[in-house]
mmCIF file as Biopython writes it, N, C-alpha, C and O atoms, coordinates in Angstrom:
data_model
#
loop_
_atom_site.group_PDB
_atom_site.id
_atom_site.type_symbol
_atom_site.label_atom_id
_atom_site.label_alt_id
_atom_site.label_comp_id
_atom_site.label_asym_id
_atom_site.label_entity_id
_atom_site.label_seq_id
_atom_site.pdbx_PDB_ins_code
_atom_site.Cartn_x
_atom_site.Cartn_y
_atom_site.Cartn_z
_atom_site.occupancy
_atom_site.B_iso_or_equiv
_atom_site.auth_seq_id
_atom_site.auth_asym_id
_atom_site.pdbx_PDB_model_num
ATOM 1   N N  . UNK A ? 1  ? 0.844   -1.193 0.000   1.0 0.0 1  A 1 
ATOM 2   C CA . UNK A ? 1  ? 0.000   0.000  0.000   1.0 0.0 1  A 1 
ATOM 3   C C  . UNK A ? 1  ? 0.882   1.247  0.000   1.0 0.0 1  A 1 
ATOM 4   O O  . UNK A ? 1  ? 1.887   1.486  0.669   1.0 0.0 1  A 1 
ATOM 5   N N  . UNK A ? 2  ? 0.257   1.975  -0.913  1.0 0.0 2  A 1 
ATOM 6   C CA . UNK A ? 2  ? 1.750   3.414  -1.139  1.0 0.0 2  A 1 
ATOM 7   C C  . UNK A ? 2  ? 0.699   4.906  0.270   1.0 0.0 2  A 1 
ATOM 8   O O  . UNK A ? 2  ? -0.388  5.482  0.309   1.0 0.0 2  A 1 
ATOM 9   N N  . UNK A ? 3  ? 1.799   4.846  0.995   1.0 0.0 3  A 1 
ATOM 10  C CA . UNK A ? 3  ? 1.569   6.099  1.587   1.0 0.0 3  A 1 
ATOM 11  C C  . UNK A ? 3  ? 1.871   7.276  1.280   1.0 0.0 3  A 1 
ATOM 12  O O  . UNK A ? 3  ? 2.878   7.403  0.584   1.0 0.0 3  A 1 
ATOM 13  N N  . UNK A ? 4  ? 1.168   8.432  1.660   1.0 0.0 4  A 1 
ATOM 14  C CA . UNK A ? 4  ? 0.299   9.243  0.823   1.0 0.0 4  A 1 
ATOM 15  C C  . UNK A ? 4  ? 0.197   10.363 2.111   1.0 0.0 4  A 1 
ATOM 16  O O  . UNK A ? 4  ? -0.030  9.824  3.194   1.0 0.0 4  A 1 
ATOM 17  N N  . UNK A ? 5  ? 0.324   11.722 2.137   1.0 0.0 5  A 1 
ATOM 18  C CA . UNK A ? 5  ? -0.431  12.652 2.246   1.0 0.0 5  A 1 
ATOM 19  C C  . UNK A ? 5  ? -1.588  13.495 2.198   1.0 0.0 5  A 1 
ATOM 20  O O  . UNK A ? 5  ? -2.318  14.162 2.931   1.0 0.0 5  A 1 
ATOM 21  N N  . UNK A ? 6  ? -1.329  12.974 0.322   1.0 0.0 6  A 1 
ATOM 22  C CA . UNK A ? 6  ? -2.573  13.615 -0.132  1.0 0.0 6  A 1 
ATOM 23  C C  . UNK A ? 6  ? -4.002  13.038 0.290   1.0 0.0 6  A 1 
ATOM 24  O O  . UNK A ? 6  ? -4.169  11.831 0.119   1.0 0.0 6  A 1 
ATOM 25  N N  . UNK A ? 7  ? -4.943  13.719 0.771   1.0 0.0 7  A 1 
ATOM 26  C CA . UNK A ? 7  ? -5.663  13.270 1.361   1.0 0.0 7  A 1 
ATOM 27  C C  . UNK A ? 7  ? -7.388  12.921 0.861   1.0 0.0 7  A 1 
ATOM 28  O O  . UNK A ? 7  ? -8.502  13.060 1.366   1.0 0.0 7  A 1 
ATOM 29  N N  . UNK A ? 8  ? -6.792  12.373 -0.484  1.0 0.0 8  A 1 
ATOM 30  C CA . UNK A ? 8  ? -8.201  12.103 -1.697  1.0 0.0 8  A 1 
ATOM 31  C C  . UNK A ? 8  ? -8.178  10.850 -1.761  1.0 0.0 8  A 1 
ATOM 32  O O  . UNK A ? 8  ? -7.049  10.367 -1.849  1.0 0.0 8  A 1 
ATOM 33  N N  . UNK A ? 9  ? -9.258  9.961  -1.746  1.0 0.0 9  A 1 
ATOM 34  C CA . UNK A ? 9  ? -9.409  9.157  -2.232  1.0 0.0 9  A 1 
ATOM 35  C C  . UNK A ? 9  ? -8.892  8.435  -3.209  1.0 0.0 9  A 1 
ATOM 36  O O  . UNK A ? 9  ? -8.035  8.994  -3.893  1.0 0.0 9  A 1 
ATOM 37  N N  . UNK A ? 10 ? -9.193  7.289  -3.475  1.0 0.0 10 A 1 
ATOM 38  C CA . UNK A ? 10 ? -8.458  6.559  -4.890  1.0 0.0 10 A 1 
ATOM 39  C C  . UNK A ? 10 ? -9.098  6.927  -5.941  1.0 0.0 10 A 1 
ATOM 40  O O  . UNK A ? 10 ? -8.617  7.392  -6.974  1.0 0.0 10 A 1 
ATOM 41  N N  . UNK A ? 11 ? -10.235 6.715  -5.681  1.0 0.0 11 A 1 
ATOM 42  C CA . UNK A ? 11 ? -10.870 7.196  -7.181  1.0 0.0 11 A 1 
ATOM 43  C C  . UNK A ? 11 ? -10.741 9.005  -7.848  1.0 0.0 11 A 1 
ATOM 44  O O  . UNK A ? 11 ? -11.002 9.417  -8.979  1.0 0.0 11 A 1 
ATOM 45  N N  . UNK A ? 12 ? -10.144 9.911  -6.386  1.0 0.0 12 A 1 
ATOM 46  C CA . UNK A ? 12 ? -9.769  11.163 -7.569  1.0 0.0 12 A 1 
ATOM 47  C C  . UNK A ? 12 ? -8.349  11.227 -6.889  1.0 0.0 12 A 1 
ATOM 48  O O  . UNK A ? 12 ? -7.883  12.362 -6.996  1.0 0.0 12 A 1 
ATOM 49  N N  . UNK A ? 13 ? -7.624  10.461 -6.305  1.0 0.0 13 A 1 
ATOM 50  C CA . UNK A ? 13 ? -6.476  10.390 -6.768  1.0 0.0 13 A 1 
ATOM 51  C C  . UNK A ? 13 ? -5.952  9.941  -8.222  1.0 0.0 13 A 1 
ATOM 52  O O  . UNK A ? 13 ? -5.117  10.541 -8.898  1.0 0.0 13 A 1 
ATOM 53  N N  . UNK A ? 14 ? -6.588  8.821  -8.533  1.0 0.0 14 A 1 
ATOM 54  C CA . UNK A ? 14 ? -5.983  8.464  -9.758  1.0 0.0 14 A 1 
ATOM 55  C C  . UNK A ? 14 ? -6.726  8.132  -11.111 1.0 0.0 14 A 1 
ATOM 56  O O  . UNK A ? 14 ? -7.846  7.625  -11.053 1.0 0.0 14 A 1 
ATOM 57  N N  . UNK A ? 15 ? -6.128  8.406  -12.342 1.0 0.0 15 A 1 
ATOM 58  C CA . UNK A ? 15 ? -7.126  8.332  -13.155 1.0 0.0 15 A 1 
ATOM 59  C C  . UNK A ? 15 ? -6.846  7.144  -14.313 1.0 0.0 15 A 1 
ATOM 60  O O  . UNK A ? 15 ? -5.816  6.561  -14.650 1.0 0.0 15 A 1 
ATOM 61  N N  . UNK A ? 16 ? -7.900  7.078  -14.652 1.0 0.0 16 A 1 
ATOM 62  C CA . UNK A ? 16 ? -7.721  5.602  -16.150 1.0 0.0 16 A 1 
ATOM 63  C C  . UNK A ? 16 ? -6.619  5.857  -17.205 1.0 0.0 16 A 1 
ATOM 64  O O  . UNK A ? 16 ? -6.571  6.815  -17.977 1.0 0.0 16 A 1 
ATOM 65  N N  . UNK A ? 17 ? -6.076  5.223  -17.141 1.0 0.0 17 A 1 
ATOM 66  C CA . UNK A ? 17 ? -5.218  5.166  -18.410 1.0 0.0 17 A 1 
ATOM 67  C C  . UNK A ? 17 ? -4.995  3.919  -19.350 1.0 0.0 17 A 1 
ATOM 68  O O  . UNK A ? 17 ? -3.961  3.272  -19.519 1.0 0.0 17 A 1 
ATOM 69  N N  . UNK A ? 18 ? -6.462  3.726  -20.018 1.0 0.0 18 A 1 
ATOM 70  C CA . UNK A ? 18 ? -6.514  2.988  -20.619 1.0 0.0 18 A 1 
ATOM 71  C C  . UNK A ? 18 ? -7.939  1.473  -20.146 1.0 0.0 18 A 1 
ATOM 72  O O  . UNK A ? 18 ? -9.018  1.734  -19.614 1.0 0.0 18 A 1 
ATOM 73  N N  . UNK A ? 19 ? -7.615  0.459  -20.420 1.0 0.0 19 A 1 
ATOM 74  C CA . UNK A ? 19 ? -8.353  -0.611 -20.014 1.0 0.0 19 A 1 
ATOM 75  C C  . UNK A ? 19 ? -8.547  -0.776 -18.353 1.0 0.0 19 A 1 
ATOM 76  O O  . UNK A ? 19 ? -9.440  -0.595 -17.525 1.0 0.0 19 A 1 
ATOM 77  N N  . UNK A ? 20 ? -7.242  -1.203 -18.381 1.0 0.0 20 A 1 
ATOM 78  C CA . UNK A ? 20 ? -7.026  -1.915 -16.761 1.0 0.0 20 A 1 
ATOM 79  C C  . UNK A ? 20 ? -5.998  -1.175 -15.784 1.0 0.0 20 A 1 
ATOM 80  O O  . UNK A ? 20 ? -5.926  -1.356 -14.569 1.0 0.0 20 A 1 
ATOM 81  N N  . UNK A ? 21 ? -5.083  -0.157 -16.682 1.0 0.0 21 A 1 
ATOM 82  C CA . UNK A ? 21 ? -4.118  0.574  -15.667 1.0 0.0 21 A 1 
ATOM 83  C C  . UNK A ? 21 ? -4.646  2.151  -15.331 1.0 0.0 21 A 1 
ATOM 84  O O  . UNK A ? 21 ? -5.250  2.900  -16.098 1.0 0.0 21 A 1 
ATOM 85  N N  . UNK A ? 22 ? -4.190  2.429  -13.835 1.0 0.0 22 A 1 
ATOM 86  C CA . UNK A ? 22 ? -4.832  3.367  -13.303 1.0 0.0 22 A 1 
ATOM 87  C C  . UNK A ? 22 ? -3.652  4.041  -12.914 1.0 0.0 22 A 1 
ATOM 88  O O  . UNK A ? 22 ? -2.823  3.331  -12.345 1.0 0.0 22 A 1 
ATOM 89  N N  . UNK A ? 23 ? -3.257  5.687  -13.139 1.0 0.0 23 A 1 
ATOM 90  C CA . UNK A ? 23 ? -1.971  6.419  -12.978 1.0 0.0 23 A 1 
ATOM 91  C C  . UNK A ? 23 ? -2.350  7.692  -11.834 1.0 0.0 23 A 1 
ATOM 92  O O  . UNK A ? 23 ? -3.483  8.108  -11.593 1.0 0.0 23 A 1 
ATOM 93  N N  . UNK A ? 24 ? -1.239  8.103  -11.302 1.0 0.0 24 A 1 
ATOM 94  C CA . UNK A ? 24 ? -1.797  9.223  -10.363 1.0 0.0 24 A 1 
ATOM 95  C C  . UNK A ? 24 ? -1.631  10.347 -11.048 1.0 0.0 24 A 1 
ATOM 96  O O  . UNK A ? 24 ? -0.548  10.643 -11.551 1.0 0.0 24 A 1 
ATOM 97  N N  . UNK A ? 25 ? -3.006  11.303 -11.159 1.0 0.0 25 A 1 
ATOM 98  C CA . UNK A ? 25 ? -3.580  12.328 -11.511 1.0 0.0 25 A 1 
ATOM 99  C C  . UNK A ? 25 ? -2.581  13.386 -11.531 1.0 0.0 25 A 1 
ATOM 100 O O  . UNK A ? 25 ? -3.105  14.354 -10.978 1.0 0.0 25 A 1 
ATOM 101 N N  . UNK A ? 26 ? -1.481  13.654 -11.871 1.0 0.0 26 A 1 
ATOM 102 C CA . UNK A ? 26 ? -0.847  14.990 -11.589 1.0 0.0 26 A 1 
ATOM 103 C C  . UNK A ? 26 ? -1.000  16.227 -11.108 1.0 0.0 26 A 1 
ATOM 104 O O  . UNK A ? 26 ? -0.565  16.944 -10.206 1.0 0.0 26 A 1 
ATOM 105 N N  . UNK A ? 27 ? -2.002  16.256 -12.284 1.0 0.0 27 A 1 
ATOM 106 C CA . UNK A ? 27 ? -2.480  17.782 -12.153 1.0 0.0 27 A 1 
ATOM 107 C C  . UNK A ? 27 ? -2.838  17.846 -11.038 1.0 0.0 27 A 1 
ATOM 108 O O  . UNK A ? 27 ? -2.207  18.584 -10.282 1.0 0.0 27 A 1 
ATOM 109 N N  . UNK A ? 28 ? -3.950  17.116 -10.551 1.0 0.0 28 A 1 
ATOM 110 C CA . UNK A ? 28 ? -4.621  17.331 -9.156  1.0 0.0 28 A 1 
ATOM 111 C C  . UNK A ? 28 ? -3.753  17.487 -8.246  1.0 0.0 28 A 1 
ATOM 112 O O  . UNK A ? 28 ? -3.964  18.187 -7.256  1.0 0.0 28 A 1 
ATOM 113 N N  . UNK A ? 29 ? -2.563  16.798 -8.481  1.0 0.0 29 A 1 
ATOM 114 C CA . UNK A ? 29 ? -1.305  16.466 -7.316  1.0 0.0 29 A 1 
ATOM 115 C C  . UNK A ? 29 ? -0.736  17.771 -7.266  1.0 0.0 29 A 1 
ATOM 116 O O  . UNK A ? 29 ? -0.569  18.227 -6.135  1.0 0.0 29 A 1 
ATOM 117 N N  . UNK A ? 30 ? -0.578  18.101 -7.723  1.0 0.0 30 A 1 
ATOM 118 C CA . UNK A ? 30 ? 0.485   19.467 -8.399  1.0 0.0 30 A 1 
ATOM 119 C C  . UNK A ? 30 ? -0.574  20.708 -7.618  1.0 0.0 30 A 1 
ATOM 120 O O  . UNK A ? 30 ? -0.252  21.372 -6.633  1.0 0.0 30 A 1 
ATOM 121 N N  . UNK A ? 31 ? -1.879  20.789 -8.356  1.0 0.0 31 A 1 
ATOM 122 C CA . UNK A ? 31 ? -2.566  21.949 -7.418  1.0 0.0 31 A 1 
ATOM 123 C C  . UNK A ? 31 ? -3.237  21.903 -6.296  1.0 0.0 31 A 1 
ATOM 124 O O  . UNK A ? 31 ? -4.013  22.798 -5.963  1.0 0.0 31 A 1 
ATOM 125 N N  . UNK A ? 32 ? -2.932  20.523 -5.382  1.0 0.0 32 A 1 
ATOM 126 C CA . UNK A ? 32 ? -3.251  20.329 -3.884  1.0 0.0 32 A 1 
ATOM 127 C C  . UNK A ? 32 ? -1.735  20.807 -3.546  1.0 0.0 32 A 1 
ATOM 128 O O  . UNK A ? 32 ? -1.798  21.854 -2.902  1.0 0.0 32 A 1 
ATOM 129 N N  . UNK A ? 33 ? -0.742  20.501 -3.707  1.0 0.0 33 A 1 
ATOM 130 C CA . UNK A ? 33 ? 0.581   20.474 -3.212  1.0 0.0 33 A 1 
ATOM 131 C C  . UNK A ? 33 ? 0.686   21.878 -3.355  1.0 0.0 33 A 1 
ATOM 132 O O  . UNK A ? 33 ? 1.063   22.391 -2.301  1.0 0.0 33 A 1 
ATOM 133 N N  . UNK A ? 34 ? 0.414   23.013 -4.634  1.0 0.0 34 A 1 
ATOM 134 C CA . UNK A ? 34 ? 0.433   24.395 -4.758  1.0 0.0 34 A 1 
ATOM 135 C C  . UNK A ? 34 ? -0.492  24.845 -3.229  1.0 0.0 34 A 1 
ATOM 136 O O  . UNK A ? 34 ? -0.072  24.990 -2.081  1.0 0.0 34 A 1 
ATOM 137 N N  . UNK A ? 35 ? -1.480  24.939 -3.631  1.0 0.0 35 A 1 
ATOM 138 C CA . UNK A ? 35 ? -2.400  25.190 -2.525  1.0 0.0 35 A 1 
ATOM 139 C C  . UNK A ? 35 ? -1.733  24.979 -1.303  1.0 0.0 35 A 1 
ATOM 140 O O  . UNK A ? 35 ? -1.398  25.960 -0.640  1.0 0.0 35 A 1 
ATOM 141 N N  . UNK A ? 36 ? -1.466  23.709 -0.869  1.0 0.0 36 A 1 
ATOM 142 C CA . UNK A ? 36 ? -1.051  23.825 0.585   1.0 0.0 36 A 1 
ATOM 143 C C  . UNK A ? 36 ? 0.301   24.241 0.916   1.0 0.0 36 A 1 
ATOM 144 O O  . UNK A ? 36 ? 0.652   23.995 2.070   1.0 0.0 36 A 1 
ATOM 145 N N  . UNK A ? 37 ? 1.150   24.829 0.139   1.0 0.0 37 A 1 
ATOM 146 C CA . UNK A ? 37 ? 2.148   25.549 0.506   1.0 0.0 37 A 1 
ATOM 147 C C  . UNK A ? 37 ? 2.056   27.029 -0.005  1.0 0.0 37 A 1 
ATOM 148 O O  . UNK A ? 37 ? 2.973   27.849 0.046   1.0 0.0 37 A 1 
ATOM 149 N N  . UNK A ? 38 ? 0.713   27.249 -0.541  1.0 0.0 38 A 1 
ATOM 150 C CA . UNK A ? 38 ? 0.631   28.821 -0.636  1.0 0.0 38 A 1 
ATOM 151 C C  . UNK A ? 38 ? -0.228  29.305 0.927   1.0 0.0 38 A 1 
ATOM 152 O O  . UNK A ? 38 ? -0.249  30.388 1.511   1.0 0.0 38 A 1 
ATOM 153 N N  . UNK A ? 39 ? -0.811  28.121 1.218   1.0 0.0 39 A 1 
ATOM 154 C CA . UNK A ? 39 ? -1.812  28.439 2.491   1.0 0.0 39 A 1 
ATOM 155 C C  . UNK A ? 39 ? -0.715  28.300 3.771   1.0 0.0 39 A 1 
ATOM 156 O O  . UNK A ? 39 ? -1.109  28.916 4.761   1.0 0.0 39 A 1 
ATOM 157 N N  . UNK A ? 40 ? 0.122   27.859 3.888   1.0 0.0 40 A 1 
ATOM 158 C CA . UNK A ? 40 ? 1.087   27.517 5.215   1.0 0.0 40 A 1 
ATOM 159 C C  . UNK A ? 40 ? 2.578   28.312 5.001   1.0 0.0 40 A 1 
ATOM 160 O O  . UNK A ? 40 ? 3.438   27.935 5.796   1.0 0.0 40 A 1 
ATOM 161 N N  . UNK A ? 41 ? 2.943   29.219 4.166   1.0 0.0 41 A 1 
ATOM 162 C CA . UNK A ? 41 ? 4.358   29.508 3.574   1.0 0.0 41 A 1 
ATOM 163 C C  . UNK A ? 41 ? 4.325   30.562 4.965   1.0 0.0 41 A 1 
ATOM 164 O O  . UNK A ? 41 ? 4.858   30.210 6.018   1.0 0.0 41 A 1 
ATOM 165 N N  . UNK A ? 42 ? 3.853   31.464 4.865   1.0 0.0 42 A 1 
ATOM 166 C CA . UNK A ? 42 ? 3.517   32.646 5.434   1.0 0.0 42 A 1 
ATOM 167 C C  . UNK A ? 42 ? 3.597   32.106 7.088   1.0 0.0 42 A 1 
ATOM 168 O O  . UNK A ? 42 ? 4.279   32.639 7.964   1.0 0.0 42 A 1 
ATOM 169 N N  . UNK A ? 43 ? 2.836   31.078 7.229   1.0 0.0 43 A 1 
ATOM 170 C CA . UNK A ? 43 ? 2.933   30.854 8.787   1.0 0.0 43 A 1 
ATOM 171 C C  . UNK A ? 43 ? 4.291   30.342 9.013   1.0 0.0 43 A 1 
ATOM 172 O O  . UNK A ? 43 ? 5.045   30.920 9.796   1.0 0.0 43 A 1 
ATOM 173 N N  . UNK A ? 44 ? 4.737   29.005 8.197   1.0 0.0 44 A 1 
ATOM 174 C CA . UNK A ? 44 ? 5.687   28.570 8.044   1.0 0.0 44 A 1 
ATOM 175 C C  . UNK A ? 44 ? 7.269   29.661 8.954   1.0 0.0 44 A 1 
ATOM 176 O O  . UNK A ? 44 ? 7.950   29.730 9.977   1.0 0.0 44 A 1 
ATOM 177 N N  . UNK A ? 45 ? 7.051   30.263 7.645   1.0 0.0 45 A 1 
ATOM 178 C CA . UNK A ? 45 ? 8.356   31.318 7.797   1.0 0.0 45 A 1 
ATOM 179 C C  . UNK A ? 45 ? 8.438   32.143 8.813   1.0 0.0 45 A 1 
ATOM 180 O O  . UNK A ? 45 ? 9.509   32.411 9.359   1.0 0.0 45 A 1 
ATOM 181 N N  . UNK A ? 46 ? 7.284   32.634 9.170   1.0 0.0 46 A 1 
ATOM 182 C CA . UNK A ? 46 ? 7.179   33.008 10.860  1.0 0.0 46 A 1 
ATOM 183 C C  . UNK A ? 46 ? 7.874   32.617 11.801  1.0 0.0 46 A 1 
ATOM 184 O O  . UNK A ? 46 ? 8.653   33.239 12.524  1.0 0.0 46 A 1 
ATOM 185 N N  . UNK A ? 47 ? 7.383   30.864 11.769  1.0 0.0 47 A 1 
ATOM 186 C CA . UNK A ? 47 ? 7.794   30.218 12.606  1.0 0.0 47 A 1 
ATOM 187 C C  . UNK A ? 47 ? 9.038   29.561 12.903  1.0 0.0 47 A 1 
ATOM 188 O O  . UNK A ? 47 ? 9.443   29.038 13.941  1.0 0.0 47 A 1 
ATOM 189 N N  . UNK A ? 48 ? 9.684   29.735 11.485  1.0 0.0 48 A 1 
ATOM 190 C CA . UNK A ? 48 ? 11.524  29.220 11.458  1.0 0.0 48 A 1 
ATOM 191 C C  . UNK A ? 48 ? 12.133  31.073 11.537  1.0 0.0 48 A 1 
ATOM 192 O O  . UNK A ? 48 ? 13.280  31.326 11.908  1.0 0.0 48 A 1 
ATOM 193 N N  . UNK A ? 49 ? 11.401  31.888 11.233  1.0 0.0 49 A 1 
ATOM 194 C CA . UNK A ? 49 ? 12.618  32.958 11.510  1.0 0.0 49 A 1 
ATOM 195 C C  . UNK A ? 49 ? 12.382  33.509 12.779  1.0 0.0 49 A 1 
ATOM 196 O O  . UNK A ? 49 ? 13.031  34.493 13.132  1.0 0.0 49 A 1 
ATOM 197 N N  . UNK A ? 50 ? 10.965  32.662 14.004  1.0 0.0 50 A 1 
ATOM 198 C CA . UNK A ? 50 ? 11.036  32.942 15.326  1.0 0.0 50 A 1 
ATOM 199 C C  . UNK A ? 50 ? 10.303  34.436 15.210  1.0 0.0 50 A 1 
ATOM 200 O O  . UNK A ? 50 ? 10.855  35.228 15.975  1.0 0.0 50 A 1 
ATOM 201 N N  . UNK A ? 51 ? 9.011   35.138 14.321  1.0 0.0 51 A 1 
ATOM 202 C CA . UNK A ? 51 ? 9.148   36.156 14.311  1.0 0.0 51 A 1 
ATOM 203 C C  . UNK A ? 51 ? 7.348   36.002 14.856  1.0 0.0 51 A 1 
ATOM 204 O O  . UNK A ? 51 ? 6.528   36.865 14.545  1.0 0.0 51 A 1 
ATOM 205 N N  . UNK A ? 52 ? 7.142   35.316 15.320  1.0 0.0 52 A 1 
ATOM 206 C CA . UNK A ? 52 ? 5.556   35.337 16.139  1.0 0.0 52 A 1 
ATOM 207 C C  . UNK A ? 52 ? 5.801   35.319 17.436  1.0 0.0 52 A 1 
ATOM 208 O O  . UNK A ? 52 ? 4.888   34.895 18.144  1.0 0.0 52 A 1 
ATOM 209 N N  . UNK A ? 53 ? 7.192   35.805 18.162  1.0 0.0 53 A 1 
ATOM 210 C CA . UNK A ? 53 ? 6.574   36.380 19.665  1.0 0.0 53 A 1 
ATOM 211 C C  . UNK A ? 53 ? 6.194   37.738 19.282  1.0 0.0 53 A 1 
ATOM 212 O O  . UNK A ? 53 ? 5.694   38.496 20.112  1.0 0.0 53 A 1 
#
């Protein structure tokens, strides 16, 4: 079983490619992974340059 972050399901994690083989969705991968480092960068960096006391 492949562990995973992303936190979608199989069926929109991955999509048909073809008959019987099933590939992981990129795109989707690519703009969950955008998203959650445009939503956490800002706190992120706060918190390694110590600048939220």
């Amino acid at each position: 079983m492949e562990r995973t972050i992303w936190p979608f399901p199989e069926d929109q994690r991955l999509k048909r490619m073809g008959f019987i083989r099933k590939d992981i969705d990129l795109e989707k991968k690519d703009q969950f992974v955008r998203t959650y480092i445009n939503e956490r960068f800002v706190e992120r960096l706060k918190t390694e340059m110590e600048l939220d006391k």
